[in-house]
mmCIF file of C-alpha atoms in Angstrom:
data_model
loop_
_atom_site.group_PDB
_atom_site.id
_atom_site.type_symbol
_atom_site.label_atom_id
_atom_site.label_comp_id
_atom_site.label_asym_id
_atom_site.label_seq_id
_atom_site.Cartn_x
_atom_site.Cartn_y
_atom_site.Cartn_z
ATOM 1 C CA UNK A 1397 -3.207 5.612 -0.143
ATOM 2 C CA UNK A 1398 -3.204 6.881 3.317
ATOM 3 C CA UNK A 1399 -5.789 5.148 5.660
ATOM 4 C CA UNK A 1400 -6.323 2.091 7.916
ATOM 5 C CA UNK A 1401 -5.083 -1.137 6.827
ATOM 6 C CA UNK A 1402 -6.526 -4.357 8.583
ATOM 7 C CA UNK A 1403 -5.059 -7.879 8.118
ATOM 8 C CA UNK A 1404 -6.232 -10.472 7.382
ATOM 9 C CA UNK A 1405 -9.496 -9.862 5.413
ATOM 10 C CA UNK A 1406 -10.950 -13.342 5.926
ATOM 11 C CA UNK A 1407 -10.203 -15.778 8.668
ATOM 12 C CA UNK A 1408 -11.899 -19.126 9.690
ATOM 13 C CA UNK A 1409 -11.092 -20.445 13.320
ATOM 14 C CA UNK A 1410 -11.822 -23.549 15.247
ATOM 15 C CA UNK A 1411 -13.522 -22.982 18.637
ATOM 16 C CA UNK A 1412 -10.626 -22.631 21.203
ATOM 17 C CA UNK A 1413 -8.195 -21.287 18.657
ATOM 18 C CA UNK A 1414 -6.603 -17.908 19.255
ATOM 19 C CA UNK A 1415 -5.628 -15.350 16.778
ATOM 20 C CA UNK A 1416 -4.644 -11.635 16.467
ATOM 21 C CA UNK A 1417 -6.280 -9.192 14.137
ATOM 22 C CA UNK A 1418 -3.746 -6.569 12.984
ATOM 23 C CA UNK A 1419 -4.489 -2.869 12.248
ATOM 24 C CA UNK A 1420 -2.149 0.015 11.137
ATOM 25 C CA UNK A 1421 -2.887 3.554 10.307
ATOM 26 C CA UNK A 1422 -0.624 6.108 8.572
ATOM 27 C CA UNK A 1423 -2.608 9.414 9.106
ATOM 28 C CA UNK A 1424 -0.657 10.113 12.677
ATOM 29 C CA UNK A 1425 -3.612 9.741 14.480
ATOM 30 C CA UNK A 1426 -3.916 9.548 18.103
ATOM 31 C CA UNK A 1427 -6.979 7.602 18.917
ATOM 32 C CA UNK A 1428 -7.631 4.019 17.505
ATOM 33 C CA UNK A 1429 -10.680 1.691 17.987
ATOM 34 C CA UNK A 1430 -11.897 -1.982 17.493
ATOM 35 C CA UNK A 1431 -15.389 -2.464 16.747
ATOM 36 C CA UNK A 1432 -17.363 -5.523 15.683
ATOM 37 C CA UNK A 1433 -20.503 -5.403 13.329
ATOM 38 C CA UNK A 1434 -23.124 -7.963 13.528
ATOM 39 C CA UNK A 1435 -26.354 -8.151 11.484
ATOM 40 C CA UNK A 1436 -29.207 -5.693 12.921
ATOM 41 C CA UNK A 1437 -26.792 -4.543 15.700
ATOM 42 C CA UNK A 1438 -24.856 -1.735 14.170
ATOM 43 C CA UNK A 1439 -21.302 -1.496 15.245
ATOM 44 C CA UNK A 1440 -20.422 -2.100 18.826
ATOM 45 C CA UNK A 1441 -17.154 -0.818 20.587
ATOM 46 C CA UNK A 1442 -14.903 -3.621 21.802
ATOM 47 C CA UNK A 1443 -11.650 -1.711 22.916
ATOM 48 C CA UNK A 1444 -10.208 1.562 22.185
ATOM 49 C CA UNK A 1445 -6.907 3.441 22.632
ATOM 50 C CA UNK A 1446 -7.165 7.289 23.176
ATOM 51 C CA UNK A 1447 -3.527 7.795 22.667
ATOM 52 C CA UNK A 1448 -0.229 5.715 22.636
ATOM 53 C CA UNK A 1449 0.407 3.826 25.625
ATOM 54 C CA UNK A 1450 -3.189 3.607 26.766
ATOM 55 C CA UNK A 1451 -6.347 1.239 26.307
ATOM 56 C CA UNK A 1452 -9.690 1.064 27.780
ATOM 57 C CA UNK A 1453 -12.619 -1.247 27.494
ATOM 58 C CA UNK A 1454 -15.729 -0.466 25.192
ATOM 59 C CA UNK A 1455 -19.173 -1.972 25.337
ATOM 60 C CA UNK A 1456 -18.156 -5.731 24.482
ATOM 61 C CA UNK A 1457 -14.696 -6.362 25.588
ATOM 62 C CA UNK A 1458 -15.211 -9.886 26.942
ATOM 63 C CA UNK A 1459 -12.998 -12.592 25.256
ATOM 64 C CA UNK A 1460 -10.750 -9.835 23.692
ATOM 65 C CA UNK A 1461 -7.512 -8.214 24.602
ATOM 66 C CA UNK A 1462 -5.748 -5.254 22.783
ATOM 67 C CA UNK A 1463 -2.395 -3.915 22.343
ATOM 68 C CA UNK A 1464 -1.335 -0.363 21.301
ATOM 69 C CA UNK A 1465 1.954 -1.315 19.886
ATOM 70 C CA UNK A 1466 2.938 2.179 19.007
ATOM 71 C CA UNK A 1467 1.285 5.204 17.552
ATOM 72 C CA UNK A 1468 0.450 3.389 14.173
ATOM 73 C CA UNK A 1469 -0.488 0.002 15.334
ATOM 74 C CA UNK A 1470 -3.412 -1.454 17.377
ATOM 75 C CA UNK A 1471 -3.772 -5.088 17.614
ATOM 76 C CA UNK A 1472 -6.890 -7.290 18.792
ATOM 77 C CA UNK A 1473 -6.374 -10.658 20.103
ATOM 78 C CA UNK A 1474 -8.771 -13.435 20.575
ATOM 79 C CA UNK A 1475 -7.470 -15.820 23.059
ATOM 80 C CA UNK A 1476 -9.818 -18.695 22.840
ATOM 81 C CA UNK A 1477 -12.292 -18.154 20.065
ATOM 82 C CA UNK A 1478 -15.974 -18.832 20.664
ATOM 83 C CA UNK A 1479 -18.919 -19.072 17.917
ATOM 84 C CA UNK A 1480 -20.275 -15.918 19.343
ATOM 85 C CA UNK A 1481 -17.318 -14.102 18.153
ATOM 86 C CA UNK A 1482 -18.167 -14.725 14.480
ATOM 87 C CA UNK A 1483 -18.535 -11.112 13.302
ATOM 88 C CA UNK A 1484 -16.985 -8.505 11.064
ATOM 89 C CA UNK A 1485 -14.305 -6.346 12.830
ATOM 90 C CA UNK A 1486 -13.647 -3.131 12.048
ATOM 91 C CA UNK A 1487 -10.396 -0.922 13.099
ATOM 92 C CA UNK A 1488 -10.876 2.772 13.256
ATOM 93 C CA UNK A 1489 -8.748 6.006 13.838
ATOM 94 C CA UNK A 1490 -9.500 9.528 14.461
ATOM 95 C CA UNK A 1491 -7.308 12.584 15.019
ATOM 96 C CA UNK A 1492 -8.083 13.967 18.343
ATOM 97 C CA UNK A 1493 -10.483 12.727 21.044
ATOM 98 C CA UNK A 1494 -13.116 14.998 21.990
ATOM 99 C CA UNK A 1495 -12.292 17.302 19.107
ATOM 100 C CA UNK A 1496 -15.347 16.200 16.827
ATOM 101 C CA UNK A 1497 -13.337 14.430 14.081
ATOM 102 C CA UNK A 1498 -14.739 11.772 12.001
ATOM 103 C CA UNK A 1499 -13.332 8.088 12.101
ATOM 104 C CA UNK A 1500 -11.581 6.622 9.371
ATOM 105 C CA UNK A 1501 -12.009 2.728 9.070
ATOM 106 C CA UNK A 1502 -10.175 -0.162 7.689
ATOM 107 C CA UNK A 1503 -11.987 -2.395 5.462
ATOM 108 C CA UNK A 1504 -12.639 -5.125 7.957
ATOM 109 C CA UNK A 1505 -11.700 -8.726 8.905
ATOM 110 C CA UNK A 1506 -14.600 -11.190 8.334
ATOM 111 C CA UNK A 1507 -14.007 -13.841 11.227
ATOM 112 C CA UNK A 1508 -15.915 -17.095 11.377
ATOM 113 C CA UNK A 1509 -15.649 -19.316 14.272
ATOM 114 C CA UNK A 1510 -16.672 -23.102 13.772
ATOM 115 C CA UNK B 1137 -28.031 -0.686 24.362
ATOM 116 C CA UNK B 1138 -27.672 1.515 21.173
ATOM 117 C CA UNK B 1139 -27.603 5.201 21.584
ATOM 118 C CA UNK B 1140 -28.734 5.969 18.072
ATOM 119 C CA UNK B 1141 -31.699 4.369 15.939
ATOM 120 C CA UNK B 1142 -32.161 4.949 12.524
ATOM 121 C CA UNK B 1143 -35.497 5.040 10.659
ATOM 122 C CA UNK B 1144 -36.732 3.628 8.402
ATOM 123 C CA UNK B 1145 -34.706 0.237 8.481
ATOM 124 C CA UNK B 1146 -34.855 0.047 4.771
ATOM 125 C CA UNK B 1147 -35.515 2.516 1.713
ATOM 126 C CA UNK B 1148 -36.034 1.936 -1.920
ATOM 127 C CA UNK B 1149 -36.139 4.582 -4.294
ATOM 128 C CA UNK B 1150 -35.606 5.559 -7.849
ATOM 129 C CA UNK B 1151 -32.799 7.728 -9.327
ATOM 130 C CA UNK B 1152 -33.337 11.459 -9.272
ATOM 131 C CA UNK B 1153 -35.563 11.154 -5.959
ATOM 132 C CA UNK B 1154 -34.517 12.332 -2.632
ATOM 133 C CA UNK B 1155 -34.040 9.898 0.269
ATOM 134 C CA UNK B 1156 -34.571 10.969 3.993
ATOM 135 C CA UNK B 1157 -33.595 8.937 7.055
ATOM 136 C CA UNK B 1158 -33.826 9.898 10.442
ATOM 137 C CA UNK B 1159 -31.788 9.112 13.651
ATOM 138 C CA UNK B 1160 -32.977 9.405 17.225
ATOM 139 C CA UNK B 1161 -30.738 9.177 20.360
ATOM 140 C CA UNK B 1162 -30.986 9.019 24.103
ATOM 141 C CA UNK B 1163 -28.429 11.063 25.832
ATOM 142 C CA UNK B 1164 -26.846 14.369 25.359
ATOM 143 C CA UNK B 1165 -24.124 14.542 22.824
ATOM 144 C CA UNK B 1166 -21.041 16.549 21.714
ATOM 145 C CA UNK B 1167 -21.581 15.881 18.190
ATOM 146 C CA UNK B 1168 -23.520 13.384 15.793
ATOM 147 C CA UNK B 1169 -22.034 11.869 12.666
ATOM 148 C CA UNK B 1170 -23.168 10.053 9.520
ATOM 149 C CA UNK B 1171 -21.490 7.282 7.606
ATOM 150 C CA UNK B 1172 -21.958 5.383 4.610
ATOM 151 C CA UNK B 1173 -20.888 1.636 4.211
ATOM 152 C CA UNK B 1174 -21.109 -0.101 0.596
ATOM 153 C CA UNK B 1175 -21.482 -3.854 0.694
ATOM 154 C CA UNK B 1176 -18.617 -5.542 1.998
ATOM 155 C CA UNK B 1177 -16.896 -2.441 2.667
ATOM 156 C CA UNK B 1178 -15.741 -0.380 5.730
ATOM 157 C CA UNK B 1179 -17.714 2.830 6.814
ATOM 158 C CA UNK B 1180 -17.232 6.119 5.164
ATOM 159 C CA UNK B 1181 -17.505 9.424 7.128
ATOM 160 C CA UNK B 1182 -19.802 11.716 5.431
ATOM 161 C CA UNK B 1183 -20.705 14.689 7.753
ATOM 162 C CA UNK B 1184 -20.359 15.781 11.218
ATOM 163 C CA UNK B 1185 -22.699 18.127 12.964
ATOM 164 C CA UNK B 1186 -21.761 19.545 16.341
ATOM 165 C CA UNK B 1187 -24.402 19.918 19.146
ATOM 166 C CA UNK B 1188 -24.714 23.786 18.834
ATOM 167 C CA UNK B 1189 -25.297 23.565 15.051
ATOM 168 C CA UNK B 1190 -28.695 22.986 13.184
ATOM 169 C CA UNK B 1191 -28.009 22.245 9.820
ATOM 170 C CA UNK B 1192 -25.038 21.418 7.700
ATOM 171 C CA UNK B 1193 -24.531 20.810 3.978
ATOM 172 C CA UNK B 1194 -21.980 18.823 1.916
ATOM 173 C CA UNK B 1195 -22.584 18.322 -1.834
ATOM 174 C CA UNK B 1196 -25.849 16.551 -2.190
ATOM 175 C CA UNK B 1197 -25.963 15.795 1.527
ATOM 176 C CA UNK B 1198 -28.102 18.073 4.167
ATOM 177 C CA UNK B 1199 -27.965 16.995 7.835
ATOM 178 C CA UNK B 1200 -30.217 18.821 10.554
ATOM 179 C CA UNK B 1201 -29.923 18.428 14.248
ATOM 180 C CA UNK B 1202 -32.685 18.847 16.785
ATOM 181 C CA UNK B 1203 -30.908 18.595 20.189
ATOM 182 C CA UNK B 1204 -34.340 19.199 21.881
ATOM 183 C CA UNK B 1205 -35.807 16.228 20.283
ATOM 184 C CA UNK B 1206 -32.734 14.171 20.338
ATOM 185 C CA UNK B 1207 -32.967 13.513 16.707
ATOM 186 C CA UNK B 1208 -31.268 14.112 13.200
ATOM 187 C CA UNK B 1209 -32.029 13.547 9.738
ATOM 188 C CA UNK B 1210 -29.888 12.815 6.633
ATOM 189 C CA UNK B 1211 -31.312 13.912 3.201
ATOM 190 C CA UNK B 1212 -29.632 12.843 -0.043
ATOM 191 C CA UNK B 1213 -30.914 14.906 -3.038
ATOM 192 C CA UNK B 1214 -31.010 13.759 -6.477
ATOM 193 C CA UNK B 1215 -30.179 10.169 -5.580
ATOM 194 C CA UNK B 1216 -28.009 8.204 -7.940
ATOM 195 C CA UNK B 1217 -27.471 4.282 -7.961
ATOM 196 C CA UNK B 1218 -24.030 4.836 -6.463
ATOM 197 C CA UNK B 1219 -25.632 6.002 -3.357
ATOM 198 C CA UNK B 1220 -26.931 2.693 -2.839
ATOM 199 C CA UNK B 1221 -25.495 1.630 0.426
ATOM 200 C CA UNK B 1222 -26.143 1.383 4.184
ATOM 201 C CA UNK B 1223 -26.218 4.863 6.296
ATOM 202 C CA UNK B 1224 -25.401 4.985 9.853
ATOM 203 C CA UNK B 1225 -25.700 7.801 12.511
ATOM 204 C CA UNK B 1226 -23.100 7.721 15.135
ATOM 205 C CA UNK B 1227 -23.188 9.848 18.551
ATOM 206 C CA UNK B 1228 -20.418 10.918 20.357
ATOM 207 C CA UNK B 1229 -22.366 11.069 23.695
ATOM 208 C CA UNK B 1230 -21.381 13.196 26.811
ATOM 209 C CA UNK B 1231 -21.257 10.480 29.413
ATOM 210 C CA UNK B 1232 -18.254 11.583 31.387
ATOM 211 C CA UNK B 1233 -15.279 13.837 31.103
ATOM 212 C CA UNK B 1234 -13.465 10.866 29.562
ATOM 213 C CA UNK B 1235 -15.971 9.891 27.302
ATOM 214 C CA UNK B 1236 -15.464 12.084 24.377
ATOM 215 C CA UNK B 1237 -14.575 10.605 20.967
ATOM 216 C CA UNK B 1238 -16.181 7.257 21.504
ATOM 217 C CA UNK B 1239 -18.814 6.826 18.992
ATOM 218 C CA UNK B 1240 -22.017 4.793 19.233
ATOM 219 C CA UNK B 1241 -23.462 3.623 16.015
ATOM 220 C CA UNK B 1242 -27.105 2.848 15.382
ATOM 221 C CA UNK B 1243 -28.138 -0.414 13.228
ATOM 222 C CA UNK B 1244 -28.316 1.688 9.912
ATOM 223 C CA UNK B 1245 -30.767 2.689 7.035
ATOM 224 C CA UNK B 1246 -30.180 0.357 3.893
ATOM 225 C CA UNK B 1247 -30.952 2.532 0.847
ATOM 226 C CA UNK B 1248 -31.543 1.056 -2.590
ATOM 227 C CA UNK B 1249 -31.521 3.324 -5.586
ATOM 228 C CA UNK B 1250 -32.814 1.759 -8.733
ATOM 229 C CA UNK B 1251 -31.994 3.416 -11.928
#
């Protein structure tokens, strides 16, 4: 089925470890986004990519890096994980920025940092 | 800080009743969107209403937008147990020329529909 695929679904890291969250979409969308969801906080934007080859910071970028590998794939990297990064991470994509299209979300990665 | 804030935080109703939740936001917007999230799943886009629209319908969903009050409401009519989920409003705020398409989400309303 068409959509946004995130891997892994679950991950436990030790403080200081690094990892990359993968995201791929097969809808030919131009824009892609990474959000984190914490209890009572809604979703907060970490990074986004308006189009292939561009990335920009969102509301909470500290401690993260991203790569827009191609039009389909947008990865999120934690270089040195901290307990404050324990969260559920969602990747999303949308058709065209500024045209008022809804986002398509992946099913999320539940990350625990101990 | 959050752009959109939903009210109430939680809502419990019986099947067949209507569910209404509200969203208030702070700055001018291009559009406002509503999403549903079932427990442990990703968000699903329900409906988008543009800043020049006042009301939209989609099946059992009715969304209103009052830009003068910076508020929106989502009405689910004849609710079903399957409507049990969290509902989020998200705003596409006019911040700058390059700000289009970056949604800001509220904390959500948890809706429980009991048979």
